[in-house]
Short mmCIF file of C-alpha atoms and ligand atoms in Angstrom, two decimals:
data_model
loop_
_atom_site.label_atom_id
_atom_site.label_comp_id
_atom_site.label_asym_id
_atom_site.label_seq_id
_atom_site.Cartn_x
_atom_site.Cartn_y
_atom_site.Cartn_z
CA MET A 21 -1.86 -44.78 49.47
CA ASP A 22 -0.81 -48.35 50.27
CA ALA A 23 2.75 -48.87 49.04
CA LYS A 24 1.80 -52.13 47.35
CA VAL A 25 -1.02 -50.44 45.45
CA GLN A 26 1.31 -47.62 44.46
CA THR A 27 3.89 -50.11 43.11
CA PHE A 28 1.14 -51.95 41.25
CA LEU A 29 -0.14 -48.72 39.68
CA ASN A 30 3.37 -47.70 38.67
CA LYS A 31 3.88 -51.05 36.95
CA MET A 32 0.60 -50.62 35.09
CA LYS A 33 1.75 -47.22 33.90
CA VAL A 34 5.00 -48.64 32.52
CA VAL A 35 3.11 -51.37 30.64
CA ALA A 36 0.62 -48.84 29.26
CA ASN A 37 3.45 -46.61 28.02
CA ARG A 38 5.20 -49.52 26.37
CA THR A 39 2.00 -50.65 24.67
CA SER A 40 1.26 -47.21 23.28
CA GLN A 41 4.85 -46.86 22.07
CA ALA A 42 4.67 -50.23 20.32
CA ALA A 43 1.34 -49.27 18.75
CA GLY A 44 2.89 -46.02 17.57
CA ARG A 45 5.78 -47.86 15.96
CA ALA A 46 3.44 -50.32 14.21
CA ALA A 47 1.40 -47.41 12.87
CA ASP A 48 4.62 -45.76 11.64
CA VAL A 49 5.63 -48.88 9.72
CA ALA A 50 2.14 -49.32 8.28
CA GLY A 51 2.04 -45.67 7.29
CA LYS A 52 5.41 -45.87 5.58
CA LYS A 53 4.35 -49.02 3.75
CA ALA A 54 1.08 -47.43 2.62
CA THR A 55 2.95 -44.38 1.33
CA GLU A 56 5.41 -46.62 -0.47
CA ILE A 57 2.64 -48.67 -2.07
CA ALA A 58 0.83 -45.49 -3.14
CA GLN A 59 4.09 -44.22 -4.60
CA ALA A 60 4.70 -47.53 -6.37
CA THR A 61 1.18 -47.45 -7.81
CA LYS A 62 1.83 -43.95 -9.12
CA ILE A 63 5.09 -45.05 -10.73
CA ASN A 64 3.40 -48.09 -12.25
CA LEU A 65 0.75 -45.84 -13.80
CA GLN A 66 3.50 -43.63 -15.25
CA ILE A 67 5.19 -46.72 -16.70
CA PHE A 68 1.85 -47.87 -18.12
CA ASP A 69 1.27 -44.46 -19.77
CA LEU A 70 4.79 -44.40 -21.20
CA ASN A 71 4.36 -47.92 -22.57
CA THR A 72 1.08 -46.87 -24.20
CA GLU A 73 2.83 -43.88 -25.80
CA CYS A 74 5.60 -46.20 -27.02
CA GLU A 75 3.04 -48.57 -28.56
CA ILE A 76 1.67 -45.66 -30.60
CA LEU A 77 5.18 -44.75 -31.78
CA TYR A 78 5.91 -48.39 -32.69
CA LYS A 79 2.74 -48.42 -34.80
CA GLU A 80 3.63 -45.15 -36.51
CA ILE A 81 7.17 -46.37 -37.26
CA GLY A 82 5.77 -49.67 -38.52
CA LYS A 83 3.42 -47.80 -40.83
CA MET A 84 6.31 -45.72 -42.16
CA VAL A 85 8.36 -48.84 -42.85
CA TYR A 86 5.41 -50.33 -44.69
CA ASP A 87 4.92 -47.08 -46.64
CA VAL A 88 8.58 -47.33 -47.73
CA HIS A 89 7.93 -50.93 -48.77
CA GLN A 90 4.93 -49.73 -50.78
CA GLY A 91 7.15 -47.23 -52.57
CA PHE A 92 5.96 -44.05 -50.81
CA GLU A 93 8.34 -41.25 -49.87
CA VAL A 94 8.85 -41.17 -46.12
CA PRO A 95 10.95 -38.26 -44.78
CA SER A 96 13.73 -39.80 -42.68
CA GLU A 97 13.44 -36.92 -40.15
CA ASP A 98 9.94 -38.13 -39.29
CA MET A 99 11.28 -41.58 -38.52
CA ASP A 100 14.32 -40.21 -36.63
CA ALA A 101 12.14 -37.95 -34.50
CA ARG A 102 10.01 -40.92 -33.46
CA MET A 103 13.05 -43.07 -32.73
CA GLU A 104 14.48 -40.32 -30.53
CA THR A 105 11.18 -39.91 -28.68
CA LEU A 106 11.13 -43.68 -28.16
CA ASP A 107 14.68 -43.61 -26.77
CA GLU A 108 13.65 -40.90 -24.29
CA LYS A 109 10.55 -42.78 -23.21
CA GLN A 110 12.43 -46.06 -22.83
CA ALA A 111 15.04 -44.31 -20.68
CA LYS A 112 12.26 -42.87 -18.51
CA ILE A 113 10.68 -46.32 -18.15
CA ALA A 114 14.05 -47.81 -17.14
CA ALA A 115 14.55 -45.06 -14.53
CA LEU A 116 11.05 -45.59 -13.11
CA ARG A 117 11.64 -49.35 -12.92
CA ASP A 118 14.88 -48.72 -11.03
CA GLU A 119 13.00 -46.48 -8.64
CA LEU A 120 10.42 -49.21 -8.05
CA ALA A 121 13.14 -51.80 -7.50
CA GLY A 122 14.71 -49.56 -4.86
CA MET A 123 11.56 -49.56 -2.77
CA LYS A 124 11.82 -51.70 0.31
CA SER A 125 8.44 -53.39 0.45
CA ILE A 126 8.21 -54.05 -3.28
CA VAL A 127 9.71 -56.78 -5.43
CA ILE A 128 9.49 -56.74 -9.21
CA CYS A 129 8.75 -60.13 -10.76
CA SER A 130 11.65 -60.96 -13.06
CA ALA A 131 9.37 -63.04 -15.29
CA CYS A 132 6.50 -60.62 -15.97
CA GLY A 133 7.56 -57.30 -14.42
CA LYS A 134 4.61 -57.16 -12.04
CA GLN A 135 5.08 -55.34 -8.74
CA CYS A 136 4.74 -57.82 -5.88
CA SER A 137 4.89 -57.51 -2.12
CA LYS A 138 8.08 -58.57 -0.39
CA GLU A 139 6.01 -61.08 1.60
CA ASP A 140 4.88 -62.90 -1.56
CA SER A 141 6.71 -66.14 -2.29
CA PHE A 142 5.17 -66.34 -5.75
CA CYS A 143 4.15 -63.67 -8.24
CA PRO A 144 0.35 -63.13 -8.11
CA GLY A 145 0.50 -62.25 -11.81
CA CYS A 146 2.29 -65.19 -13.39
CA GLY A 147 3.01 -67.59 -10.49
CA SER A 148 6.79 -67.48 -10.83
CA ALA A 149 8.82 -67.96 -7.66
CA LEU A 150 10.09 -64.61 -6.38
ZN1 ZN B 158 5.21 -62.50 -12.60
#
């Protein structure tokens, strides 16, 4: 083969290798980001469920307080048990929020708590500057 053609072909090979390596790296980053977003979504759902459970407990405690006001007997253990469950759930929520905050591609809006992308300048939920 002509030496010039051989050199040309070798150069092409180097470029092709570089391109495929770069593409591989980009896919890696995208894959990692997708996994992280999926993970964040899962955590957000857990937080949502825990918040819903807390809302129910708040209502039950509120009802008990009102029952006391109305002069009904409310066993204090019932109230304590709910308070303790609330403490546990709140601790879980705090831990999940920490986990979310530790994720690289995710920023938590300090105004509304919405999970935003690191590329966002403003929160898509409430418009606050991030
Ligand atoms: Zn916000």
